[in-house]
Coordinates of C-alpha atoms in Angstrom, one line a residue:
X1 CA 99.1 -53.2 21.6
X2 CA 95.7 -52.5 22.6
X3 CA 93.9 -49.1 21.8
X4 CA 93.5 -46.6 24.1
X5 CA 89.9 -46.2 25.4
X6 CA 88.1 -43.4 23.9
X7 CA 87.2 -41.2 27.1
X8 CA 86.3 -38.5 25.2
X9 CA 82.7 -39.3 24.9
X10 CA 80.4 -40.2 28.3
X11 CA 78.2 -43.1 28.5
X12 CA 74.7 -41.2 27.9
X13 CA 76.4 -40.8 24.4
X14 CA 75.5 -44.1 23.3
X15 CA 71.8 -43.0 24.2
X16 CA 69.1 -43.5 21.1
X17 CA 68.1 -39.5 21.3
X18 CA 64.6 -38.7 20.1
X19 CA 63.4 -36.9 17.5
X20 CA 63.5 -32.7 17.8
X21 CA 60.4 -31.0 16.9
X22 CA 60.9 -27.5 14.9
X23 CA 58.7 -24.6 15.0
X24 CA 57.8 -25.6 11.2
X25 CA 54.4 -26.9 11.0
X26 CA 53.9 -29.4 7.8
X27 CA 50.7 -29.5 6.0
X28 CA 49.8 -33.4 4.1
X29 CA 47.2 -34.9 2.4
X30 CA 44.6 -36.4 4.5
X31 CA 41.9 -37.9 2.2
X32 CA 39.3 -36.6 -0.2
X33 CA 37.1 -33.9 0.6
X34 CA 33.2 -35.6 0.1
X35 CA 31.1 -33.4 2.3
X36 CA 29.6 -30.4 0.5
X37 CA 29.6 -28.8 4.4
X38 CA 33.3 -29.1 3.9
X39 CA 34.0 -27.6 1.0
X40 CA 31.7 -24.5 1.7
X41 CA 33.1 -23.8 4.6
X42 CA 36.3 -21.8 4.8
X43 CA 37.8 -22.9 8.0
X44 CA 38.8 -26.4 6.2
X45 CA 42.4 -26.2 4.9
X46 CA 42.6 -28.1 1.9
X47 CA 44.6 -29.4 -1.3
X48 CA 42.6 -28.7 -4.7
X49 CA 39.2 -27.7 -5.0
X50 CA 37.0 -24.9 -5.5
X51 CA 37.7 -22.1 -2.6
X52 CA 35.1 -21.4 -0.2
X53 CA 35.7 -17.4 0.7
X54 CA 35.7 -15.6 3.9
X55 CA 34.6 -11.9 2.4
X56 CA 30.6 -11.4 1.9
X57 CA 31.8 -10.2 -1.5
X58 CA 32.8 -13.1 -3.6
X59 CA 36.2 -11.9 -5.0
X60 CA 36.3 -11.1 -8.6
X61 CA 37.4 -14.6 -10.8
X62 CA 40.4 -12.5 -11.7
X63 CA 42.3 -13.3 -9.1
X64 CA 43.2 -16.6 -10.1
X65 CA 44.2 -15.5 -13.3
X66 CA 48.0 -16.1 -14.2
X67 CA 49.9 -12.8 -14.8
X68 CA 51.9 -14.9 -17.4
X69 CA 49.0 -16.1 -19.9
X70 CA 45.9 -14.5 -18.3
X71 CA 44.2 -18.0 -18.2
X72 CA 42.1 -18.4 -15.2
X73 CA 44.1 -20.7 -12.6
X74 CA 43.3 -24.0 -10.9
X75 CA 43.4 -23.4 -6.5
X76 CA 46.8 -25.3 -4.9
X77 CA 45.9 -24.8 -1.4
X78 CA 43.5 -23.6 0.7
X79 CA 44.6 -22.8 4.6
X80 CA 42.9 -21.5 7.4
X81 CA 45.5 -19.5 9.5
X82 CA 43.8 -17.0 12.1
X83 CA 47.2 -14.7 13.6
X84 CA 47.4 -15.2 17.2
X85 CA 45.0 -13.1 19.1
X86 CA 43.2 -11.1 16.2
X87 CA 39.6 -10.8 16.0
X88 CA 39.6 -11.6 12.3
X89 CA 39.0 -15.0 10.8
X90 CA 41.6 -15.8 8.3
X91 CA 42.2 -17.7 5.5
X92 CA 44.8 -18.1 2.7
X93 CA 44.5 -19.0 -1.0
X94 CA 47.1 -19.9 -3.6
X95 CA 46.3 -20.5 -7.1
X96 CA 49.0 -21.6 -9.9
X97 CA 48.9 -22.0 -13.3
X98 CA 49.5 -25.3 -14.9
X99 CA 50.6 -24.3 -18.2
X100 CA 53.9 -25.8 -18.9
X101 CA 55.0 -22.3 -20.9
X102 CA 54.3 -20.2 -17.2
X103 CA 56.8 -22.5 -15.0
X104 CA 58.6 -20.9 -12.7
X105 CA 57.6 -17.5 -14.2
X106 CA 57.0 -14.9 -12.0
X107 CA 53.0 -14.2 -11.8
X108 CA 52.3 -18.0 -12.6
X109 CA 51.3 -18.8 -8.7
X110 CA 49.5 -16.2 -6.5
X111 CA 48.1 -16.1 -2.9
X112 CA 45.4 -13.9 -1.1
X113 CA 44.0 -13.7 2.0
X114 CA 40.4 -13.4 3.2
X115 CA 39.7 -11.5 6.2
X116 CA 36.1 -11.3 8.4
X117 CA 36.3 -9.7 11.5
X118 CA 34.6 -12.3 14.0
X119 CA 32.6 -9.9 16.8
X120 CA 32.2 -12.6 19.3
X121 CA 35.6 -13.7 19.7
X122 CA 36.3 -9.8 19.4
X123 CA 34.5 -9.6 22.4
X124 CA 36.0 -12.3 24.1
X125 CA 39.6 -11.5 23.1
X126 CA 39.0 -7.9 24.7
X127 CA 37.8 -9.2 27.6
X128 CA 40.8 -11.6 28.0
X129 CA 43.1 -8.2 27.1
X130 CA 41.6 -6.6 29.4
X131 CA 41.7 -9.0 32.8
X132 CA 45.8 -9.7 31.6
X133 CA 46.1 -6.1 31.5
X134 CA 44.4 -5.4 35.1
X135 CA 46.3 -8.5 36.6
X136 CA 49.4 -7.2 35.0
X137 CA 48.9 -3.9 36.7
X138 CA 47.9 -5.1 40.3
X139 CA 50.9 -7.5 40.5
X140 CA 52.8 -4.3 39.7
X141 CA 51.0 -2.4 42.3
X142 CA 51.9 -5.1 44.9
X143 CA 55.8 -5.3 44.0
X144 CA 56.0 -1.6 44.5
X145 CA 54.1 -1.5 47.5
X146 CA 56.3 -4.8 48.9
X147 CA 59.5 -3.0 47.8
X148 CA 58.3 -0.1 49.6
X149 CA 58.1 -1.8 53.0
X150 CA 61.1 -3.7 52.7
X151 CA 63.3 -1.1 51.4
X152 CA 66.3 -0.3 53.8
X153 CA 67.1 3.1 54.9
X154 CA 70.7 4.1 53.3
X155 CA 72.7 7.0 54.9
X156 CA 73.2 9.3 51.8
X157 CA 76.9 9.8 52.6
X158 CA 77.4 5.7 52.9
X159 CA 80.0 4.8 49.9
X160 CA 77.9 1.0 50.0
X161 CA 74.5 0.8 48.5
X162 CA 73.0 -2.5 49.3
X163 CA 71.8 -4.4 46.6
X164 CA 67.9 -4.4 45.4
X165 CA 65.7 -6.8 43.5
X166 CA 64.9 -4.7 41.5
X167 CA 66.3 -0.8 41.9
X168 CA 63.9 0.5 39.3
X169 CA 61.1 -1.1 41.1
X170 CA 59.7 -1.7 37.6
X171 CA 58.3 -5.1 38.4
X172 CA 59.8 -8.5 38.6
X173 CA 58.0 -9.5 35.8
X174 CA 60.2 -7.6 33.4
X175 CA 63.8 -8.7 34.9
X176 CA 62.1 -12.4 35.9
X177 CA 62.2 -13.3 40.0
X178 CA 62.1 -16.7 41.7
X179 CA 59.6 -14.4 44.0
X180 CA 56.7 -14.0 41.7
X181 CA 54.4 -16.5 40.7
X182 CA 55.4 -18.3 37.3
X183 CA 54.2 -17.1 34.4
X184 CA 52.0 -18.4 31.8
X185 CA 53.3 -20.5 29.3
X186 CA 53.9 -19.0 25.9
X187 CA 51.6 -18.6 23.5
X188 CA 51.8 -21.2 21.2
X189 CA 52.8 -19.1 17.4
X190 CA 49.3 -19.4 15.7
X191 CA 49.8 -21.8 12.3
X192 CA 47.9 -23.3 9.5
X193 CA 45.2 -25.4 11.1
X194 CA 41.8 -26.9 11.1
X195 CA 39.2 -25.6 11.8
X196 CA 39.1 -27.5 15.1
X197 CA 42.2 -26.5 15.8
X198 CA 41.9 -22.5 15.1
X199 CA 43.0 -19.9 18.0
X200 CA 39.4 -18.9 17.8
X201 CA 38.2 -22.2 19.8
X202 CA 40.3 -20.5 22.3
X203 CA 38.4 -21.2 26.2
X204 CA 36.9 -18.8 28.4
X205 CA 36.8 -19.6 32.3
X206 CA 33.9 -17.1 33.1
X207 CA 31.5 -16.9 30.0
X208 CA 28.5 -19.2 30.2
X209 CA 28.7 -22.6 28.2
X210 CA 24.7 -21.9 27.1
X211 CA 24.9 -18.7 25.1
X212 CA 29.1 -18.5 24.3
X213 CA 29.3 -22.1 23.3
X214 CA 32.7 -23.3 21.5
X215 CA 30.2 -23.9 18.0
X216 CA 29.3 -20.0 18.2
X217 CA 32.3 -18.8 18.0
X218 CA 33.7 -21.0 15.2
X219 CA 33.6 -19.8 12.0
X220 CA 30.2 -19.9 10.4
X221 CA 30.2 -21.5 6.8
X222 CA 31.4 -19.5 4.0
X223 CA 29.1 -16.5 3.1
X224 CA 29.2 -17.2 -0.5
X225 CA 29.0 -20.5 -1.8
X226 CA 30.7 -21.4 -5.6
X227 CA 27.5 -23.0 -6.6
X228 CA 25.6 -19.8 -8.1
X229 CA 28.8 -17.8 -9.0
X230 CA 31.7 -17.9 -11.9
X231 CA 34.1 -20.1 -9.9
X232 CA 32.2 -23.0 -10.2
X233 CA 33.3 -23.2 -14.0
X234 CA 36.8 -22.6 -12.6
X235 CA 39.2 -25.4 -13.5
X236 CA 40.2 -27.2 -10.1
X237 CA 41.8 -30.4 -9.3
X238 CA 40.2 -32.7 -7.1
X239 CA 39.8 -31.5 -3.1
X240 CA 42.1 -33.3 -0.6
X241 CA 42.1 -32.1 3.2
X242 CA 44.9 -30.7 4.5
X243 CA 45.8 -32.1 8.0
X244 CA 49.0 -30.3 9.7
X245 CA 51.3 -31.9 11.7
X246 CA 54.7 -30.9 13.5
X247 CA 58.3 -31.4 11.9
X248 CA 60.3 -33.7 13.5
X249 CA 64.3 -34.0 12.8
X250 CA 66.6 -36.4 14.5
X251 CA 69.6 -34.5 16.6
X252 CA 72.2 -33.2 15.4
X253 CA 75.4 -34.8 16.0
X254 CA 77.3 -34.4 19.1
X255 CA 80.3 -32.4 19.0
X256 CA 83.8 -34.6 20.0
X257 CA 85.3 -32.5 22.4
X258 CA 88.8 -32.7 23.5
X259 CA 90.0 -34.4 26.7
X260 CA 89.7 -31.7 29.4
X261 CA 87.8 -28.7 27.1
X262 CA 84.6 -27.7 28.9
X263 CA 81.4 -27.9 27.1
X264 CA 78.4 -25.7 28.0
X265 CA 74.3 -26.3 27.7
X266 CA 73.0 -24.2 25.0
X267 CA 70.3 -21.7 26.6
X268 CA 66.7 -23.3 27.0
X269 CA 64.9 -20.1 25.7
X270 CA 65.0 -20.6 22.3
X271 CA 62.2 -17.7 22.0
X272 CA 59.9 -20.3 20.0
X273 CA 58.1 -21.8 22.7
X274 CA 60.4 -24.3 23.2
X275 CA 60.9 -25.6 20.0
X276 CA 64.4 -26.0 18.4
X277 CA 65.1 -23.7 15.7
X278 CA 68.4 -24.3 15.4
X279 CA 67.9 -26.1 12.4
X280 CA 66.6 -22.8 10.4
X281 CA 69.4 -20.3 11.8
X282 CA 72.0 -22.4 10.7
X283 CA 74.2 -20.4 7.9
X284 CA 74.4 -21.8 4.2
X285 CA 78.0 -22.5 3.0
X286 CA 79.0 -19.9 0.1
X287 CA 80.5 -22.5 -2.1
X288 CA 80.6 -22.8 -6.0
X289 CA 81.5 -26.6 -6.2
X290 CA 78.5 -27.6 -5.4
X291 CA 75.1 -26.4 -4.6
X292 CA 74.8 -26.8 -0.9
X293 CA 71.1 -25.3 -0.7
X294 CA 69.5 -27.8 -2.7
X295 CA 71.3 -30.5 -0.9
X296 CA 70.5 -29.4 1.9
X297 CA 66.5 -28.7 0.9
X298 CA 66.6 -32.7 -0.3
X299 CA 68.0 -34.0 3.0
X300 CA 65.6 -31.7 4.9
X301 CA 62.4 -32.8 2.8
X302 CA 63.6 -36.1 3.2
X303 CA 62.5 -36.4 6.8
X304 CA 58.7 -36.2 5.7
X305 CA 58.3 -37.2 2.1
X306 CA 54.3 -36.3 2.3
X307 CA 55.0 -32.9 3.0
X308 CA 52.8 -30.7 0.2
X309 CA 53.5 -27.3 2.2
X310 CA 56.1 -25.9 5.1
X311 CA 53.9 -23.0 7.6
X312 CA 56.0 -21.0 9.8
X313 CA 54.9 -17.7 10.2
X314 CA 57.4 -14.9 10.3
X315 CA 60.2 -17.9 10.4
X316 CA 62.6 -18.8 7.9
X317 CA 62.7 -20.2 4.2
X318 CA 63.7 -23.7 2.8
X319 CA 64.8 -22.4 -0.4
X320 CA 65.0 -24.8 -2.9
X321 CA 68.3 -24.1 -5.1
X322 CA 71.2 -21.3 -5.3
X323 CA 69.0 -19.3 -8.1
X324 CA 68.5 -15.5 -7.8
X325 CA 66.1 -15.6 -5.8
X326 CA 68.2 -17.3 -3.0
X327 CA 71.0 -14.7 -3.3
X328 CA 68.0 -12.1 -2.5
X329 CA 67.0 -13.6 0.6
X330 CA 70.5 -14.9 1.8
X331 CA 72.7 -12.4 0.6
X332 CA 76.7 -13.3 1.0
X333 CA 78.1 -12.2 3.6
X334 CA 81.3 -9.5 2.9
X335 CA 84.7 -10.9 2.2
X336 CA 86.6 -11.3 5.1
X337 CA 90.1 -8.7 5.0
X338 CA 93.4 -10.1 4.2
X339 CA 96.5 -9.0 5.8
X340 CA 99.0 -6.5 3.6
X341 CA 101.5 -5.2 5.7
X342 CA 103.4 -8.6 6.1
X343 CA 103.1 -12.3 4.3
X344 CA 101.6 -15.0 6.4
X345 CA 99.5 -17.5 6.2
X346 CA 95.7 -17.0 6.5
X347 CA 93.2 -19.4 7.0
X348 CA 90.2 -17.9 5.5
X349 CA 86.8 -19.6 6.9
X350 CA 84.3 -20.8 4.4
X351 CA 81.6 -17.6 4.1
X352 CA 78.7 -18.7 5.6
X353 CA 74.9 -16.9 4.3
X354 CA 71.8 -16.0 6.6
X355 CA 68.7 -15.0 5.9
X356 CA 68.2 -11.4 5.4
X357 CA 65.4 -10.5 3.2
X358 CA 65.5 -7.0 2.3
X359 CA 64.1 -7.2 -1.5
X360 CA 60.6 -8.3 -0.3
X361 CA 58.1 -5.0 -1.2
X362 CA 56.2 -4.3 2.0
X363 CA 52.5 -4.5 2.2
X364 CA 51.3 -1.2 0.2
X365 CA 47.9 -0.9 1.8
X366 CA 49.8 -0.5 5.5
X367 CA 53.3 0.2 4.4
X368 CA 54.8 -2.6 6.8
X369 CA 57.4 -5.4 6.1
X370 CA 56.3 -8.9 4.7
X371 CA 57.5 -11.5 6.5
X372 CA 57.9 -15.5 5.5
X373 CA 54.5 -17.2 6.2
X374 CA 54.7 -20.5 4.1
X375 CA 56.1 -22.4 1.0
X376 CA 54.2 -25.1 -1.7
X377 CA 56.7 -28.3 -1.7
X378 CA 57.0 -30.7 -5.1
X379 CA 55.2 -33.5 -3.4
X380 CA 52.3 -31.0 -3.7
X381 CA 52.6 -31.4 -7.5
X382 CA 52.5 -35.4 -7.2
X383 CA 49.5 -35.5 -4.6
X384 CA 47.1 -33.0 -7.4
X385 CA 48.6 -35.2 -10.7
X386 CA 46.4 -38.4 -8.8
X387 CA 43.0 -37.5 -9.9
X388 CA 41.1 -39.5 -7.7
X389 CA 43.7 -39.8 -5.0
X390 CA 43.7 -43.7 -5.4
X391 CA 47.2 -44.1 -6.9
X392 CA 48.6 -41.7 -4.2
X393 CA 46.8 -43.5 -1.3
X394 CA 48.7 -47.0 -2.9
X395 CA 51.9 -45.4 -2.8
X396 CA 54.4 -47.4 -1.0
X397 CA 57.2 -45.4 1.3
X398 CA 60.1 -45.9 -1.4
X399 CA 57.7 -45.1 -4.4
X400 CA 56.6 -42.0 -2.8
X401 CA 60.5 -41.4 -2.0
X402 CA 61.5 -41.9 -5.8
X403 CA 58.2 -40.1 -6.9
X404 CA 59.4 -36.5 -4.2
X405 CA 62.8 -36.9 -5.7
X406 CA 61.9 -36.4 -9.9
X407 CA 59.6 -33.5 -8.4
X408 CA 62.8 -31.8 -6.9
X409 CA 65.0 -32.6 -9.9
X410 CA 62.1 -31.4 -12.0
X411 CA 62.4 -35.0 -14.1
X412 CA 58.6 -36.0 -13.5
X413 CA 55.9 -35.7 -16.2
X414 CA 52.8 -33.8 -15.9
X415 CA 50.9 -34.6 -18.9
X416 CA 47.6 -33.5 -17.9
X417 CA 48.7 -30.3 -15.8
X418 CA 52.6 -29.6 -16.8
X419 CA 53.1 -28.1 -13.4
X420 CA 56.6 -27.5 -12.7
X421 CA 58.4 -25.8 -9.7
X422 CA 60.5 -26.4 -6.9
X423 CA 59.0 -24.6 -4.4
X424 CA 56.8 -21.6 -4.0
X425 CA 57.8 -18.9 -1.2
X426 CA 54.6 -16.7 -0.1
X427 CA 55.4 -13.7 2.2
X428 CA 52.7 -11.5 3.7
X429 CA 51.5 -8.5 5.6
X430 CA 53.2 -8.3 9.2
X431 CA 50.5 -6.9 10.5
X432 CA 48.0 -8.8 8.6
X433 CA 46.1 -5.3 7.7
X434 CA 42.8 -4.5 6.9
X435 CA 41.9 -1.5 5.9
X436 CA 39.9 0.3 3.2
X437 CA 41.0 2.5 0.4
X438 CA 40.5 5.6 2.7
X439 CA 43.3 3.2 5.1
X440 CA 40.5 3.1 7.6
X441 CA 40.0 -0.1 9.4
X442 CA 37.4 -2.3 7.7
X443 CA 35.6 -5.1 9.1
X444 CA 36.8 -7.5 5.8
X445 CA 39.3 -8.0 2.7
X446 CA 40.6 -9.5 0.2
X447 CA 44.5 -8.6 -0.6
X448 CA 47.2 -10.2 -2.8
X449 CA 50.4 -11.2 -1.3
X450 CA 54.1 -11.6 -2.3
X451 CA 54.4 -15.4 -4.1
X452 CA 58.4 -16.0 -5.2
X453 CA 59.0 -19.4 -7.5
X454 CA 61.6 -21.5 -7.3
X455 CA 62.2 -23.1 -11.0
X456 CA 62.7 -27.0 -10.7
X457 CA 66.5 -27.9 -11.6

C-alpha cells in the first residue's frame, strides 16, 4: 500500500528561499593599502598598519602598550564608525599584543576611540533637526485642528461615547494612522564603513552644491601624520583595507505543522530596519554534554569564512566558547520549580540562556552603560600572519575553510606573531561621550574602551 500524501506542507514549500540578511555588518580584507593618502587619513578602515588619528593631539604611544608585558602593541584594526546623527567624526582602534605568553590575557588587546567634532556637518545636522522638528510640530498642529472640526458633539448624560482616532488627540504619528502621510523610512543603524560610505556624506536638499559640496564635509586627512612622531617605529603588520559588507544566512527551517493547526506570520517590525534578527535573540541551550556556543559560533562563521571582524552596534555577541566570560554575558536562566505536594511526572524543558550583560563597567567619564559595538574573528589572525597578502589572496575556498577552522580550535601556528584568541568582544560608551576632565563637553578625545578575550580552545 501506497503512502499517504504528505499534506502537511503547501507547494511554495518546495521554493529555493533566499538568503536573510542580519543587522550584523562583516568587515573583510580588501587588498593592500599603497596610497600614502590612505593611510593618513582616518576615515579608511583598515587591517594592519600604522593608525592615522582623529584628535589634533597625537595620543601618547602608550596606548598600545599591552597591560600584560608593557611591550608596545602592533594595530589589529582600524574602523571608521561615525554614530548616527552626531556631529563628531569617529574612529575606532584596537591594538593586540602578539606575544604568545599574553594570549587571551586580559589587557593583551585594547580599543580607543578618536573623536573630532565636524562643525560643518554640525551645522547641517542642526538644520536637518531643526526642519524634522518644525514639520513634526505643524503636522501636529493640523491633526488637532482637523480633530477639532470633526469632533462630534456628545450629550454628557449619553452612556455611548463614539469612538475617536485618536481620544488624546496627541497625533497620529504616535499611535500610527492610514490618514497621515507615510513616514520616512528608518534610519539605517550607523556601522563600520568607508569613508565613502560614512553618515557624514549624508545629502542636503536646500544647501548649495558650490560652497557645501559632499568633499567639504568629508573628513579632512588625519591632523597628525606617523611620519614625524613615535608611532612610526611602532611594530605593525602590513595595512590591508577593510571593506564591510552585510551578513547573509540562509532561512531557517520551516516548522512541520500538524494537519489542521493554524500558523501565524511573524510581525514585520523587527525594530532593525527590516533586517532579521532573529538569528541573534535566539536562546543558547544550557547543556553540559556538549558545548553548544562554540558549535554554534563555527556554523555561524561558516557562512562567511573572510570575515576578520562582526560590527553591530548596541546588538548582540557571537561568543566564541562556554568560558567565564560567556556565563557573564548569558547568565543561566533560574531553575525551573518542581512539584512537592504530589509525585508526577515533569517534563522539564532544556534551560535556554539570553544575553544579559550586567558585568560590563559603564563608561566612567559619563557614567552610562557600554553596550556591544563589535568583535575581532580568528580569520583576522590568518589574513595579518600573510605578510605581503600574496598567500592569502591565493587561498582557495576550502584552504581558507580548513585555515578559519585551526584558528577557532586554536591549532594554527603563529611563528612570527604567536597571536592566539578566539575572538575579541569590544563594548563602548552608549552615548559615545566626550567630555573633558571638568565633564564639560569638548570638541575631541581619545578614551579607552571595554576589550573582553576569548581564549582559543
Amino acid at each position: 500500500m501506497a503512502p499517504p500524501p504528505d499534506d502537511d506542507w503547501s507547494d511554495s514549500d518546495d521554493e529555493v528561499l533566499s538568503e536573510v540578511e542580519t543587522s550584523v555588518l562583516l568587515g573583510v580584507p580588501d587588498g593592500l593599502v599603497e596610497a600614502v593618502t590612505d593611510i593618513t587619513d582616518a576615515a579608511v578602515s583598515r587591517i594592519g598598519g600604522h593608525p592615522a588619528f582623529l584628535p589634533s593631539r597625537e595620543p601618547p604611544l602608550s596606548s598600545s602598550q599591552c597591560q600584560v608585558c608593557s611591550s608596545p602593541s602592533e594595530l589589529l584594526v582600524q574602523m571608521w564608525c561615525p554614530f548616527e546623527d552626531s556631529p563628531m567624526d569617529r574612529a575606532l582602534y584596537i591594538w593586540g599584543c602578539s606575544r604568545s605568553a599574553c594570549q587571551g590575557k586580559e589587557g593583551s588587546v585594547r580599543a580607543w576611540r578618536g573623536l573630532r567634532r565636524n562643525d560643518k556637518y554640525a551645522a547641517k545636522l542642526e538644520k536637518k533637526l531643526a526642519e524634522k522638528r518644525a514639520a513634526e510640530e505643524a503636522k501636529a498642529r493640523a491633526l488637532e485642528a482637523a480633530h477639532k472640526k470633526t469632533a462630534p458633539k456628545m450629550n454628557p448624560f449619553s452612556m455611548t461615547i463614539p469612538s475617536t482616532p485618536n481620544a488624546f488627540g496627541l497625533g497620529a504619528h504616535v499611535f500610527g494612522s492610514t490618514s497621515t502621510p507615510t513616514p520616512p523610512n528608518p534610519p539605517v543603524p550607523t556601522q563600520a564603513k568607508e569613508k565613502d560610505a560614512s553618515p557624514n556624506d549624508a545629502k542636503d536638499d536646500d544647501s548649495d552644491a558650490g560652497s557645501d559640496s559632499e568633499e567639504e564635509l568629508l573628513t579632512a586627512l588625519a591632523s597628525v601624520t606617523v611620519e614625524e612622531s613615535p608611532w612610526k617605529s611602532a611594530p605593525s603588520y602590513p595595512a590591508f583595507y577593510l571593506s564591510t559588507t552585510s551578513e547573509y544566512l540562509p532561512p531557517q527551517p520551516k516548522p512541520k505543522s500538524l494537519p489542521g493547526a493554524r500558523v501565524s506570520d511573524p510581525p514585520e517590525d523587527d525594530g532593525k530596519g527590516g533586517k532579521d534578527i532573529s538569528w541573534a535573540s535566539e536562546a543558547y541551550e544550557d547543556s553540559l554534554e556538549m558545548d553548544h556556543v562554540f558549535e554554534r559560533f563555527t556554523k555561524r562563521v561558516g557562512y562567511e569564512n573572510e570575515q576578520c571582524v562582526r560590527y553591530e552596534l548596541n546588538g548582540t555577541p557571537l561568543p566564541f566558547s562556554s568560558d567565564k566570560i560567556f556565563q557573564s554575558l548569558f547568565p543561566p536562566p533560574p531553575a525551573p520549580t518542581l512539584p512537592v505536594t504530589k509525585a508526577a511526572f515533569t517534563v522539564t524543558p532544556t534551560p535556554k540562556r539570553s544575553y544579559f550583560p550586567t558585568n560590563i563597567p559603564p563608561c566612567p567619564s559619563c557614567h552610562s552603560k557600554r553596550v556591544f559595538e563589535c568583535q575581532l574573528m580568528p580569520n583576522l589572525i590568518n589574513v595579518l600572519r600573510h605578510g605581503d597578502g600574496t598567500e592569502a589572496t591565493k587561498l582557495t575556498d576550502e584552504e581558507r575553510r580548513k585555515a578559519v577552522e585551526r584558528a577557532l580550535k586554536g591549532t594554527g601556528t603563529d611563528v612570527a606573531r604567536g597571536m592566539e584568541w578566539g575572538t575579541c568582544l569590544v563594548f563602548s560608551c552608549e552615548k559615545d561621550c566626550c567630555v573633558d576632565e571638568s565633564g564639560s563637553a569638548a570638541r575631541e578625545c581619545w578614551r579607552e574602551e571595554v576589550v573582553l578575550v576569548q581564549a582559543a580552545i
